[in-house]
């Protein structure tokens, strides 16, 4: 059985740390701290943040010390993968120290990553306990799906009339990556590929604020495994219609894609 999303993120973090000059492994952390005066990265217990009576945090690969400059981003990637896979379950509360212990880092970068996820709506802060994975009502899911469609569909429809076929052809590798990720059944990889494809499409509008707003909405999306193939196939069909400047087909594919598109956690 392959590693989970969090295990993969932990393994990548350890691998990158081995390539960073001057960053010691965990066994050498104590010696390094004596030479440099900088304490090693160790799990910390946050004041007022309890770790008992909570579900076990996702396991990670054997720990290594991660580069300080990239630890927060690597932890954030691992947490997003865990949310996508369901390892961090909706409604459950997780503390930063408990997650930090399993990542092999202090609670600080975990807490920072969780604060980012809270701003994105994926988790909510529970005072003195940690972070609860967000549960959405059916109405909230429908509202977020409607907002995504209102943001993206008119823009793509306008671009279909103005962008040259050659520019659309440049997006073919991004669409193919969504197909490959769907075929592999890799939710975390698919989320990255879907985000890259939609960013590339909307980027043709030349409006950075639009891309940021759409990106924030898309980060809240989760898929079931059975939806990936349909979603990826719609990317390919939409791109085919855009390249051939088939406007009626573009309209049909926009309706299909956002009508059946996955919504949010």
C-alpha positions as a Markdown table, in Angstrom:
| # | Residue | x | y | z |
|---|---|---|---|---|
| 1 | Unk | 0.0 | 0.0 | 0.0 |
| 2 | Unk | 1.4 | 3.5 | -0.9 |
| 3 | Unk | 2.0 | 6.3 | 1.6 |
| 4 | Unk | -0.8 | 8.6 | 2.5 |
| 5 | Unk | -0.7 | 12.3 | 1.5 |
| 6 | Unk | 0.7 | 13.3 | 4.9 |
| 7 | Unk | 3.3 | 10.5 | 4.8 |
| 8 | Unk | 4.4 | 11.7 | 1.4 |
| 9 | Unk | 4.7 | 15.2 | 2.6 |
| 10 | Unk | 6.7 | 14.1 | 5.6 |
| 11 | Unk | 9.0 | 12.0 | 3.4 |
| 12 | Unk | 9.5 | 15.0 | 1.0 |
| 13 | Unk | 10.3 | 17.2 | 3.9 |
| 14 | Unk | 12.9 | 14.8 | 5.3 |
| 15 | Unk | 14.5 | 14.4 | 1.8 |
| 16 | Unk | 14.7 | 18.1 | 1.2 |
| 17 | Unk | 16.3 | 18.6 | 4.6 |
| 18 | Unk | 19.1 | 16.1 | 3.7 |
| 19 | Unk | 20.0 | 18.3 | 0.7 |
| 20 | Unk | 20.2 | 21.6 | 2.6 |
| 21 | Unk | 23.8 | 22.4 | 3.7 |
| 22 | Unk | 24.2 | 22.9 | 7.4 |
| 23 | Unk | 20.8 | 21.4 | 8.4 |
| 24 | Unk | 21.5 | 18.5 | 10.7 |
| 25 | Unk | 19.5 | 15.3 | 11.0 |
| 26 | Unk | 17.4 | 14.7 | 14.0 |
| 27 | Unk | 20.1 | 12.6 | 15.7 |
| 28 | Unk | 22.6 | 15.5 | 15.4 |
| 29 | Unk | 20.1 | 18.2 | 16.5 |
| 30 | Unk | 21.4 | 18.4 | 20.1 |
| 31 | Unk | 25.0 | 18.7 | 18.9 |
| 32 | Unk | 24.0 | 21.4 | 16.4 |
| 33 | Unk | 22.2 | 23.4 | 19.0 |
| 34 | Unk | 25.3 | 23.4 | 21.2 |
| 35 | Unk | 27.4 | 24.8 | 18.4 |
| 36 | Unk | 25.0 | 27.4 | 17.0 |
| 37 | Unk | 23.0 | 28.4 | 20.1 |
| 38 | Unk | 19.8 | 27.6 | 18.2 |
| 39 | Unk | 17.5 | 25.0 | 19.8 |
| 40 | Unk | 16.5 | 22.0 | 17.6 |
| 41 | Unk | 13.0 | 21.7 | 16.2 |
| 42 | Unk | 11.1 | 19.7 | 18.8 |
| 43 | Unk | 7.4 | 19.2 | 19.5 |
| 44 | Unk | 6.1 | 21.8 | 21.9 |
| 45 | Unk | 3.1 | 21.8 | 24.2 |
| 46 | Unk | 1.2 | 25.0 | 23.6 |
| 47 | Unk | -0.1 | 26.7 | 26.8 |
| 48 | Unk | -3.8 | 25.9 | 27.2 |
| 49 | Unk | -3.8 | 23.6 | 24.2 |
| 50 | Unk | -4.8 | 20.1 | 25.2 |
| 51 | Unk | -3.8 | 16.9 | 23.4 |
| 52 | Unk | -5.8 | 14.3 | 25.3 |
| 53 | Unk | -9.1 | 12.9 | 24.1 |
| 54 | Unk | -8.6 | 13.8 | 20.5 |
| 55 | Unk | -8.5 | 11.5 | 17.4 |
| 56 | Unk | -5.0 | 10.3 | 16.4 |
| 57 | Unk | -3.2 | 12.7 | 14.0 |
| 58 | Unk | -2.1 | 11.2 | 10.6 |
| 59 | Unk | 1.1 | 9.2 | 10.6 |
| 60 | Unk | 4.1 | 10.4 | 8.8 |
| 61 | Unk | 7.2 | 8.7 | 7.5 |
| 62 | Unk | 10.3 | 8.4 | 9.8 |
| 63 | Unk | 11.1 | 11.9 | 10.8 |
| 64 | Unk | 13.9 | 14.1 | 9.6 |
| 65 | Unk | 14.6 | 17.8 | 10.5 |
| 66 | Unk | 13.1 | 20.0 | 7.8 |
| 67 | Unk | 14.7 | 23.3 | 6.5 |
| 68 | Unk | 13.4 | 26.2 | 8.6 |
| 69 | Unk | 12.7 | 28.3 | 5.5 |
| 70 | Unk | 10.3 | 25.7 | 4.0 |
| 71 | Unk | 8.9 | 23.9 | 7.0 |
| 72 | Unk | 5.6 | 25.9 | 7.1 |
| 73 | Unk | 4.9 | 25.3 | 3.4 |
| 74 | Unk | 5.6 | 21.6 | 3.7 |
| 75 | Unk | 3.4 | 21.2 | 6.7 |
| 76 | Unk | 0.7 | 23.2 | 5.0 |
| 77 | Unk | 0.9 | 20.9 | 1.9 |
| 78 | Unk | 0.7 | 17.8 | 4.2 |
| 79 | Unk | -2.3 | 19.1 | 6.0 |
| 80 | Unk | -4.1 | 19.9 | 2.8 |
| 81 | Unk | -3.4 | 16.4 | 1.5 |
| 82 | Unk | -4.8 | 15.0 | 4.8 |
| 83 | Unk | -7.9 | 17.1 | 4.4 |
| 84 | Unk | -8.4 | 15.8 | 0.9 |
| 85 | Unk | -7.9 | 12.2 | 1.8 |
| 86 | Unk | -10.1 | 12.4 | 4.9 |
| 87 | Unk | -7.3 | 11.6 | 7.3 |
| 88 | Unk | -8.3 | 14.8 | 9.0 |
| 89 | Unk | -11.9 | 14.1 | 9.5 |
| 90 | Unk | -14.7 | 16.8 | 9.3 |
| 91 | Unk | -15.9 | 17.8 | 12.8 |
| 92 | Unk | -12.8 | 16.4 | 14.6 |
| 93 | Unk | -10.5 | 18.6 | 16.6 |
| 94 | Unk | -6.7 | 18.4 | 16.3 |
| 95 | Unk | -4.1 | 20.2 | 18.3 |
| 96 | Unk | -1.0 | 21.7 | 16.9 |
| 97 | Unk | 1.4 | 20.0 | 19.3 |
| 98 | Unk | 0.0 | 16.5 | 18.4 |
| 99 | Unk | 0.3 | 17.2 | 14.7 |
| 100 | Unk | 3.7 | 18.7 | 15.1 |
| 101 | Unk | 5.0 | 15.6 | 16.9 |
| 102 | Unk | 4.0 | 13.5 | 13.9 |
| 103 | Unk | 5.6 | 15.9 | 11.5 |
| 104 | Unk | 8.8 | 16.0 | 13.6 |
| 105 | Unk | 8.6 | 19.8 | 14.0 |
| 106 | Unk | 7.5 | 22.2 | 16.7 |
| 107 | Unk | 3.9 | 23.2 | 17.1 |
| 108 | Unk | 4.6 | 26.7 | 15.7 |
| 109 | Unk | 4.7 | 25.9 | 12.0 |
| 110 | Unk | 1.7 | 23.6 | 12.4 |
| 111 | Unk | -0.2 | 26.3 | 14.1 |
| 112 | Unk | 0.8 | 28.8 | 11.4 |
| 113 | Unk | -0.3 | 26.4 | 8.7 |
| 114 | Unk | -3.6 | 25.8 | 10.5 |
| 115 | Unk | -4.2 | 29.5 | 10.7 |
| 116 | Unk | -3.9 | 29.7 | 6.9 |
| 117 | Unk | -6.4 | 26.9 | 6.5 |
| 118 | Unk | -8.7 | 28.7 | 8.9 |
| 119 | Unk | -8.5 | 31.8 | 6.7 |
| 120 | Unk | -9.4 | 29.5 | 3.7 |
| 121 | Unk | -12.4 | 28.1 | 5.6 |
| 122 | Unk | -11.0 | 24.5 | 5.8 |
| 123 | Unk | -10.8 | 24.5 | 9.6 |
| 124 | Unk | -12.0 | 26.7 | 12.5 |
| 125 | Unk | -10.1 | 27.7 | 15.6 |
| 126 | Unk | -11.3 | 26.0 | 18.9 |
| 127 | Unk | -9.9 | 28.1 | 21.8 |
| 128 | Unk | -7.6 | 26.2 | 24.1 |
| 129 | Unk | -8.0 | 23.0 | 22.1 |
| 130 | Unk | -6.8 | 23.4 | 18.6 |
| 131 | Unk | -8.6 | 23.3 | 15.2 |
| 132 | Unk | -11.8 | 21.7 | 14.1 |
| 133 | Unk | -12.1 | 20.5 | 10.5 |
| 134 | Unk | -15.0 | 22.4 | 8.9 |
| 135 | Unk | -18.3 | 20.6 | 8.2 |
| 136 | Unk | -20.5 | 22.3 | 5.6 |
| 137 | Unk | -24.3 | 22.1 | 5.3 |
| 138 | Unk | -25.9 | 21.3 | 2.0 |
| 139 | Unk | -26.9 | 24.9 | 1.6 |
| 140 | Unk | -23.3 | 26.1 | 2.1 |
| 141 | Unk | -22.1 | 23.6 | -0.5 |
| 142 | Unk | -24.7 | 24.9 | -3.0 |
| 143 | Unk | -23.8 | 28.5 | -2.3 |
| 144 | Unk | -20.1 | 28.0 | -2.8 |
| 145 | Unk | -20.7 | 26.1 | -6.0 |
| 146 | Unk | -22.9 | 29.0 | -7.3 |
| 147 | Unk | -20.2 | 31.6 | -6.4 |
| 148 | Unk | -17.5 | 29.6 | -8.2 |
| 149 | Unk | -19.7 | 29.5 | -11.3 |
| 150 | Unk | -20.5 | 33.2 | -11.1 |
| 151 | Unk | -16.8 | 34.0 | -10.9 |
| 152 | Unk | -15.4 | 31.7 | -13.5 |
| 153 | Unk | -18.0 | 31.0 | -16.2 |
| 154 | Unk | -18.5 | 34.5 | -17.6 |
| 155 | Unk | -14.7 | 35.0 | -17.8 |
| 156 | Unk | -14.1 | 31.8 | -19.7 |
| 157 | Unk | -17.0 | 32.6 | -22.0 |
| 158 | Unk | -15.5 | 35.9 | -22.8 |
| 159 | Unk | -12.0 | 34.4 | -23.3 |
| 160 | Unk | -13.5 | 31.9 | -25.7 |
| 161 | Unk | -14.3 | 34.8 | -28.1 |
| 162 | Unk | -11.0 | 36.6 | -27.8 |
| 163 | Unk | -8.1 | 34.2 | -27.1 |
| 164 | Unk | -6.3 | 32.7 | -30.1 |
| 165 | Unk | -6.3 | 28.9 | -30.5 |
| 166 | Unk | -2.6 | 28.7 | -30.1 |
| 167 | Unk | -2.8 | 30.1 | -26.6 |
| 168 | Unk | -5.4 | 27.5 | -25.6 |
| 169 | Unk | -3.1 | 24.8 | -27.1 |
| 170 | Unk | -0.4 | 25.8 | -24.6 |
| 171 | Unk | -2.8 | 24.7 | -21.8 |
| 172 | Unk | -2.9 | 21.1 | -23.1 |
| 173 | Unk | -0.2 | 19.7 | -20.7 |
| 174 | Unk | -2.1 | 21.1 | -17.7 |
| 175 | Unk | -5.3 | 19.4 | -18.8 |
| 176 | Unk | -3.5 | 16.2 | -19.4 |
| 177 | Unk | -2.0 | 16.3 | -15.9 |
| 178 | Unk | -5.6 | 16.3 | -14.5 |
| 179 | Unk | -6.3 | 13.2 | -16.6 |
| 180 | Unk | -3.2 | 11.4 | -15.3 |
| 181 | Unk | -3.9 | 12.3 | -11.7 |
| 182 | Unk | -7.5 | 11.1 | -12.1 |
| 183 | Unk | -6.4 | 7.8 | -13.6 |
| 184 | Unk | -4.0 | 7.4 | -10.6 |
| 185 | Unk | -6.8 | 8.1 | -8.2 |
| 186 | Unk | -4.5 | 10.5 | -6.4 |
| 187 | Unk | -6.7 | 13.2 | -4.7 |
| 188 | Unk | -3.9 | 15.4 | -3.6 |
| 189 | Unk | -2.2 | 15.3 | -7.0 |
| 190 | Unk | -5.6 | 16.0 | -8.7 |
| 191 | Unk | -6.3 | 19.0 | -6.5 |
| 192 | Unk | -2.9 | 20.5 | -7.5 |
| 193 | Unk | -3.5 | 19.7 | -11.2 |
| 194 | Unk | -7.1 | 21.1 | -11.2 |
| 195 | Unk | -5.9 | 24.3 | -9.5 |
| 196 | Unk | -3.1 | 24.7 | -12.0 |
| 197 | Unk | -5.4 | 24.2 | -15.0 |
| 198 | Unk | -8.0 | 26.7 | -13.8 |
| 199 | Unk | -5.3 | 29.2 | -12.8 |
| 200 | Unk | -3.9 | 28.9 | -16.3 |
| 201 | Unk | -7.3 | 29.4 | -18.0 |
| 202 | Unk | -8.2 | 32.4 | -15.8 |
| 203 | Unk | -4.7 | 33.8 | -16.1 |
| 204 | Unk | -5.4 | 34.6 | -19.7 |
| 205 | Unk | -7.8 | 37.3 | -18.5 |
| 206 | Unk | -4.8 | 39.2 | -17.1 |
| 207 | Unk | -6.6 | 39.9 | -13.8 |
| 208 | Unk | -4.5 | 38.8 | -10.8 |
| 209 | Unk | -7.3 | 39.6 | -8.4 |
| 210 | Unk | -9.7 | 37.4 | -10.3 |
| 211 | Unk | -7.2 | 34.5 | -10.1 |
| 212 | Unk | -6.7 | 35.0 | -6.4 |
| 213 | Unk | -10.4 | 35.0 | -5.6 |
| 214 | Unk | -11.1 | 31.9 | -7.8 |
| 215 | Unk | -8.1 | 30.2 | -6.2 |
| 216 | Unk | -9.3 | 30.8 | -2.7 |
| 217 | Unk | -12.7 | 29.3 | -3.6 |
| 218 | Unk | -11.1 | 26.3 | -5.3 |
| 219 | Unk | -9.0 | 25.5 | -2.2 |
| 220 | Unk | -12.2 | 24.6 | -0.4 |
| 221 | Unk | -13.1 | 21.9 | -3.0 |
| 222 | Unk | -12.9 | 18.2 | -2.2 |
| 223 | Unk | -13.6 | 15.3 | -4.5 |
| 224 | Unk | -14.8 | 11.8 | -4.2 |
| 225 | Unk | -12.7 | 9.4 | -6.1 |
| 226 | Unk | -15.5 | 8.6 | -8.6 |
| 227 | Unk | -15.7 | 12.3 | -9.7 |
| 228 | Unk | -12.1 | 12.8 | -10.8 |
| 229 | Unk | -12.4 | 11.1 | -14.2 |
| 230 | Unk | -15.5 | 13.0 | -15.1 |
| 231 | Unk | -14.0 | 16.3 | -14.0 |
| 232 | Unk | -10.8 | 15.7 | -16.0 |
| 233 | Unk | -12.6 | 14.6 | -19.1 |
| 234 | Unk | -14.6 | 17.9 | -19.0 |
| 235 | Unk | -11.3 | 19.8 | -18.9 |
| 236 | Unk | -10.2 | 18.1 | -22.1 |
| 237 | Unk | -13.5 | 18.6 | -23.8 |
| 238 | Unk | -13.6 | 22.3 | -22.8 |
| 239 | Unk | -10.1 | 22.8 | -24.1 |
| 240 | Unk | -11.0 | 21.1 | -27.4 |
| 241 | Unk | -13.9 | 23.4 | -27.9 |
| 242 | Unk | -11.8 | 26.5 | -27.0 |
| 243 | Unk | -9.0 | 25.5 | -29.4 |
| 244 | Unk | -11.4 | 25.0 | -32.3 |
| 245 | Unk | -13.4 | 28.2 | -31.4 |
| 246 | Unk | -16.6 | 26.2 | -31.1 |
| 247 | Unk | -18.6 | 28.6 | -29.0 |
| 248 | Unk | -21.8 | 26.5 | -28.7 |
| 249 | Unk | -19.7 | 23.6 | -27.5 |
| 250 | Unk | -17.8 | 25.9 | -25.1 |
| 251 | Unk | -21.2 | 27.0 | -23.6 |
| 252 | Unk | -22.3 | 23.3 | -23.2 |
| 253 | Unk | -19.1 | 22.3 | -21.6 |
| 254 | Unk | -19.2 | 25.3 | -19.2 |
| 255 | Unk | -22.7 | 24.3 | -18.1 |
| 256 | Unk | -21.7 | 20.7 | -17.7 |
| 257 | Unk | -18.5 | 21.4 | -15.8 |
| 258 | Unk | -19.9 | 23.8 | -13.3 |
| 259 | Unk | -23.2 | 22.0 | -13.1 |
| 260 | Unk | -21.6 | 18.7 | -12.0 |
| 261 | Unk | -18.4 | 20.2 | -10.6 |
| 262 | Unk | -17.4 | 19.1 | -7.1 |
| 263 | Unk | -18.3 | 21.5 | -4.4 |
| 264 | Unk | -16.6 | 22.0 | -1.0 |
| 265 | Unk | -15.9 | 20.4 | 2.4 |
